[in-house]
PDB file of C-alpha atoms in Angstrom:
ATOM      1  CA  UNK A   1       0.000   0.000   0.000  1.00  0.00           C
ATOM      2  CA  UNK A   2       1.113   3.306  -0.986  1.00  0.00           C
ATOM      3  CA  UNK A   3       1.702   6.260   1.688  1.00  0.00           C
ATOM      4  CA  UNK A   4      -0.002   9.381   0.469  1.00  0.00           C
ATOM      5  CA  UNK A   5       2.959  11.722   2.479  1.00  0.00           C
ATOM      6  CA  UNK A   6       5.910   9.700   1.036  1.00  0.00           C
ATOM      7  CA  UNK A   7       7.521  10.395  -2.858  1.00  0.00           C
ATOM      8  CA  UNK A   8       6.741   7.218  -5.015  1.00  0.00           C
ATOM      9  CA  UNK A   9      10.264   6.010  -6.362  1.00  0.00           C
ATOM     10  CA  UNK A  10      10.447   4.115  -9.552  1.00  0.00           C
ATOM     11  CA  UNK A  11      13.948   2.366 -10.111  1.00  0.00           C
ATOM     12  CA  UNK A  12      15.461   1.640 -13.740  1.00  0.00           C
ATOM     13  CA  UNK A  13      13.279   4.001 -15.491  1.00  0.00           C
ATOM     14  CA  UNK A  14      15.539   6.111 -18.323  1.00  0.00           C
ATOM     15  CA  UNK A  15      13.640   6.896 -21.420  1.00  0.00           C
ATOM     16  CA  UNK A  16      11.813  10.338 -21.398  1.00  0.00           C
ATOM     17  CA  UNK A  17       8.686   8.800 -22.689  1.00  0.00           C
ATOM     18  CA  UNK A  18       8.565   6.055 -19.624  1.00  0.00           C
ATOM     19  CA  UNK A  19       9.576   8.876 -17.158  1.00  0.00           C
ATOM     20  CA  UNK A  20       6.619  11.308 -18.810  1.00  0.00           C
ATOM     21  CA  UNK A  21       4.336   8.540 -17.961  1.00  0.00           C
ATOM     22  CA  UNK A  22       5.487   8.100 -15.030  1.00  0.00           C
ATOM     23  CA  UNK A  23       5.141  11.373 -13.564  1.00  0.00           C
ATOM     24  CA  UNK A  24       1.510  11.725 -15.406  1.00  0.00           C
ATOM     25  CA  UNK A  25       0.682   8.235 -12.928  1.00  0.00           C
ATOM     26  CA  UNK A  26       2.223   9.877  -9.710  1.00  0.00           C
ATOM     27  CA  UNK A  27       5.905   8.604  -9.658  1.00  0.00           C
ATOM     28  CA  UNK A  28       7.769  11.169  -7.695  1.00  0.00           C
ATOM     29  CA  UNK A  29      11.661  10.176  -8.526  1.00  0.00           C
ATOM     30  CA  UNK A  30      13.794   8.112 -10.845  1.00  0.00           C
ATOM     31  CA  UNK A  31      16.834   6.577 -10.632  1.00  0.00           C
ATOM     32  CA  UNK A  32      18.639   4.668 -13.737  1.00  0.00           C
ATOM     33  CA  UNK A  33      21.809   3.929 -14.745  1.00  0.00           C
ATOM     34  CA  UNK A  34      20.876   4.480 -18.435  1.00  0.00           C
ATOM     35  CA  UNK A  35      22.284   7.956 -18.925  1.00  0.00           C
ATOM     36  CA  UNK A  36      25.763   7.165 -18.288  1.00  0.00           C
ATOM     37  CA  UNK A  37      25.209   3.122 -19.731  1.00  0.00           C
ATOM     38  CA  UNK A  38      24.344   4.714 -23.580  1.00  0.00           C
ATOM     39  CA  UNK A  39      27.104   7.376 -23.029  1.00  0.00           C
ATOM     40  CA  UNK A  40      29.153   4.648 -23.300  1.00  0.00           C
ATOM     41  CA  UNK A  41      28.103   3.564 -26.534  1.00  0.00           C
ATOM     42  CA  UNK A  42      28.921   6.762 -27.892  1.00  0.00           C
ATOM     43  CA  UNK A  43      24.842   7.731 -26.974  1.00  0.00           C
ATOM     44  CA  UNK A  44      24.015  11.280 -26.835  1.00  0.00           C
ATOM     45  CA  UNK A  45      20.327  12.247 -25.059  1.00  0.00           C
ATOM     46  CA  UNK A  46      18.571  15.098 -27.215  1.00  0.00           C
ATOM     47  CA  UNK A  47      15.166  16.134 -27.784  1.00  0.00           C
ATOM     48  CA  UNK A  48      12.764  15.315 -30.446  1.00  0.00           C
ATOM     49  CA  UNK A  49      14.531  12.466 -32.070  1.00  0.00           C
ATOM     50  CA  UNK A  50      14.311   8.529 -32.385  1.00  0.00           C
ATOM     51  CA  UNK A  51      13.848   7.804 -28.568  1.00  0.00           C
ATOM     52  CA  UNK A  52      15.813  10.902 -27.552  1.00  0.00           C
ATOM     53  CA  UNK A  53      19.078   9.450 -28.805  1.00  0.00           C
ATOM     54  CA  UNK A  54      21.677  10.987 -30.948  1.00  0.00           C
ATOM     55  CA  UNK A  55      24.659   7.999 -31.506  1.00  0.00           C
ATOM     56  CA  UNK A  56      28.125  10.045 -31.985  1.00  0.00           C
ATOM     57  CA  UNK A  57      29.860   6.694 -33.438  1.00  0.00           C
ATOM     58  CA  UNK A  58      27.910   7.433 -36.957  1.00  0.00           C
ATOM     59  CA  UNK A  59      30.017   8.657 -39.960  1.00  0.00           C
ATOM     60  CA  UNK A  60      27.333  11.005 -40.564  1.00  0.00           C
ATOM     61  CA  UNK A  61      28.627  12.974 -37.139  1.00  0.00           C
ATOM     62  CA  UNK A  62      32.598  13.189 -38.895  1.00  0.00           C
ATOM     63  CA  UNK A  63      32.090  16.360 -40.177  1.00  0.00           C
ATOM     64  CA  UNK A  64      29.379  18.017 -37.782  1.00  0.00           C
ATOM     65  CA  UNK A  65      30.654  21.161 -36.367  1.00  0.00           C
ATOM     66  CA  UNK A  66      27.649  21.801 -33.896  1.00  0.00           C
ATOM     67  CA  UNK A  67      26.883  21.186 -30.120  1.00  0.00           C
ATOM     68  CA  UNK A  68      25.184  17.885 -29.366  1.00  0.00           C
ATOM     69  CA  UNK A  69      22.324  20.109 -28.165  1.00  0.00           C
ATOM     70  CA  UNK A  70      21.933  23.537 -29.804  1.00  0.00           C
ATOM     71  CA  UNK A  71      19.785  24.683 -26.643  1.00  0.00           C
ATOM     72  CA  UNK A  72      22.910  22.735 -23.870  1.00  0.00           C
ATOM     73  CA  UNK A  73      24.269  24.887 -21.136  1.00  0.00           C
ATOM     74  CA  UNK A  74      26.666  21.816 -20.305  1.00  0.00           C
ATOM     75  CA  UNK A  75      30.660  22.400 -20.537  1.00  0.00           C
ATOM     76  CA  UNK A  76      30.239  19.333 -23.138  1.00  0.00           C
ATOM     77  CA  UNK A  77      28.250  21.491 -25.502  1.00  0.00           C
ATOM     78  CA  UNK A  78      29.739  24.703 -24.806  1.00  0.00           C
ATOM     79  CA  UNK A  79      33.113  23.595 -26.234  1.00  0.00           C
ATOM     80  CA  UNK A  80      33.458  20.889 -28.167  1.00  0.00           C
ATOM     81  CA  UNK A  81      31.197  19.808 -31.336  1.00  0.00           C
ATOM     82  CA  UNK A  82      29.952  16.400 -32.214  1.00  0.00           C
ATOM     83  CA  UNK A  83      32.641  15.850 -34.787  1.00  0.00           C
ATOM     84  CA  UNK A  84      35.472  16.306 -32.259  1.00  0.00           C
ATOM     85  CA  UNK A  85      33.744  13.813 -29.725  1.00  0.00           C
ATOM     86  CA  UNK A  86      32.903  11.886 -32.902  1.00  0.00           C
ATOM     87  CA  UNK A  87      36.666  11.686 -33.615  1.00  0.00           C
ATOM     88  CA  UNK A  88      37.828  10.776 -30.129  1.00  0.00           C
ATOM     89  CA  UNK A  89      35.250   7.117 -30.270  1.00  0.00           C
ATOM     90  CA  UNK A  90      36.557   6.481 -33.507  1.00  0.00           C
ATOM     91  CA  UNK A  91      40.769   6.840 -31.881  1.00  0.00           C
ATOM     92  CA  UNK A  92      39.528   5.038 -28.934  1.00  0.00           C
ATOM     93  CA  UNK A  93      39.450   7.772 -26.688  1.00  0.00           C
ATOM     94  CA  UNK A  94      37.439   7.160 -23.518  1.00  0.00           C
ATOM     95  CA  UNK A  95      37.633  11.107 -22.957  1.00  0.00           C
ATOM     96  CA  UNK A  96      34.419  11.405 -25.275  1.00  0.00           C
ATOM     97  CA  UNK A  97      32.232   9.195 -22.913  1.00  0.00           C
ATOM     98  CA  UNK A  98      33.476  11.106 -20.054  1.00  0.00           C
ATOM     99  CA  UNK A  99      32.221  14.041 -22.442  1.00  0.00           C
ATOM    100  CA  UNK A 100      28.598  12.533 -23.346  1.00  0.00           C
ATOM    101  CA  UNK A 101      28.247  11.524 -19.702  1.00  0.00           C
ATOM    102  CA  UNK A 102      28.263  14.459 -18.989  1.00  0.00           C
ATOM    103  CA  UNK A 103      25.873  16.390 -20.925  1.00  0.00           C
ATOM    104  CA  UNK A 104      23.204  13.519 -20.435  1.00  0.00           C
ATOM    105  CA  UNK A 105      23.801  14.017 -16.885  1.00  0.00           C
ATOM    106  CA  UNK A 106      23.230  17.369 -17.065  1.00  0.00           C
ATOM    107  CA  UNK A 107      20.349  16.892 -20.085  1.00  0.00           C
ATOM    108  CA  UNK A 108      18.310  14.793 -17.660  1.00  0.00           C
ATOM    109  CA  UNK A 109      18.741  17.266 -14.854  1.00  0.00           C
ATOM    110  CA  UNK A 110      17.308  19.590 -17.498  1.00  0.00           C
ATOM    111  CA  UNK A 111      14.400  17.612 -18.003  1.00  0.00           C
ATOM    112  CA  UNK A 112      13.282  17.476 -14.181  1.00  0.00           C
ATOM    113  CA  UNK A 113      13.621  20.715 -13.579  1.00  0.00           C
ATOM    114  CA  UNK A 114      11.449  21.285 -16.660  1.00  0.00           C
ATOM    115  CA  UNK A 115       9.096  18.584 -15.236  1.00  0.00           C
ATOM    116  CA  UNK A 116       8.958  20.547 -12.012  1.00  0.00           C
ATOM    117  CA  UNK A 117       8.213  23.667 -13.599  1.00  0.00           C
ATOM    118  CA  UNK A 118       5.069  21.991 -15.985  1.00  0.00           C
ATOM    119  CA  UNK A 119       3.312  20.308 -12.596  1.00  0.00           C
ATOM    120  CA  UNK A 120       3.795  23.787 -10.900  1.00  0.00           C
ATOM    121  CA  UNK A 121       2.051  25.803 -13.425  1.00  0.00           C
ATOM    122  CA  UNK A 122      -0.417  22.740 -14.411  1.00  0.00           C
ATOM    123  CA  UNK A 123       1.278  22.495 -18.209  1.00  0.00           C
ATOM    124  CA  UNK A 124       3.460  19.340 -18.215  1.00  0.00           C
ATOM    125  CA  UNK A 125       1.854  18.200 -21.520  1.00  0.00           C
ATOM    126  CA  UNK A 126       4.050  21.608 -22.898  1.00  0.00           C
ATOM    127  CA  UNK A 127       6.707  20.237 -21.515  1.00  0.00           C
ATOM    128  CA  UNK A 128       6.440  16.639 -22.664  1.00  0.00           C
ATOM    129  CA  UNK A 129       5.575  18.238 -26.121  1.00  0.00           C
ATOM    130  CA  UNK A 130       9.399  19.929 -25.732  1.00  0.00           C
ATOM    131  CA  UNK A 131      11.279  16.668 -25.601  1.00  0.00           C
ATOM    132  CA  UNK A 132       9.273  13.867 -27.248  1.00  0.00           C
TER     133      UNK A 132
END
């Protein structure tokens, strides 16, 4: 039975669309792994695209000379480009999932704090209509 007074928690939930539906049935917080786990597949989280994923290995990213997330206040985004962290997968570098780790953290984070913002002025669908 579920305490009224007490956050809901829902454990291994990462994709925006499950954690939109989650917070639309009353689930209070998250916790997953799955930011950091596709960061180190070379898995970038960004808005409006094929379940929020943007994969940095592709050869169509070689030659890409802008943020990961045009809208990112991250230090990922701010100063390097997708080609550069494209580069560093392809020479093995384990600096560029350091690099996307980092701007999903900080990408999710994002998302809450937009989440919070949509129940407090009774618009999440706005919100959800932002990202997915």
């Amino acid at each position: 039975k579920l305490v009224k007074d007490r956050p809901v928690h829902l454990l291994g939930i990462g994709y925006l669309e499950d954690i939109f539906n989650g917070v639309e049935q009353g689930i209070d917080t998250f916790d997953c792994v799955h930011p950091s786990r596709i960061a180190r597949h070379g898995i970038a989280l960004v808005p409006k695209t094929n379940k929020n994923q943007l994969d940095l290995s592709k050869g169509k990213y070689k030659n890409d000379d802008t943020e990961i997330w045009n809208e990112c206040k991250c230090s990922t985004c701010k100063t390097y480009k997708r080609s550069y962290i494209h580069m560093l997968i392809k020479s093995g570098e384990h600096m560029a999932y350091n690099l996307i780790t980092n701007h999903n953290i900080y990408f999710m984070n994002k998302v809450m704090e937009d989440i919070r913002y949509g129940i407090e002025i009774g618009d999440l669908e706005s919100v959800k209509q932002k990202y997915i």
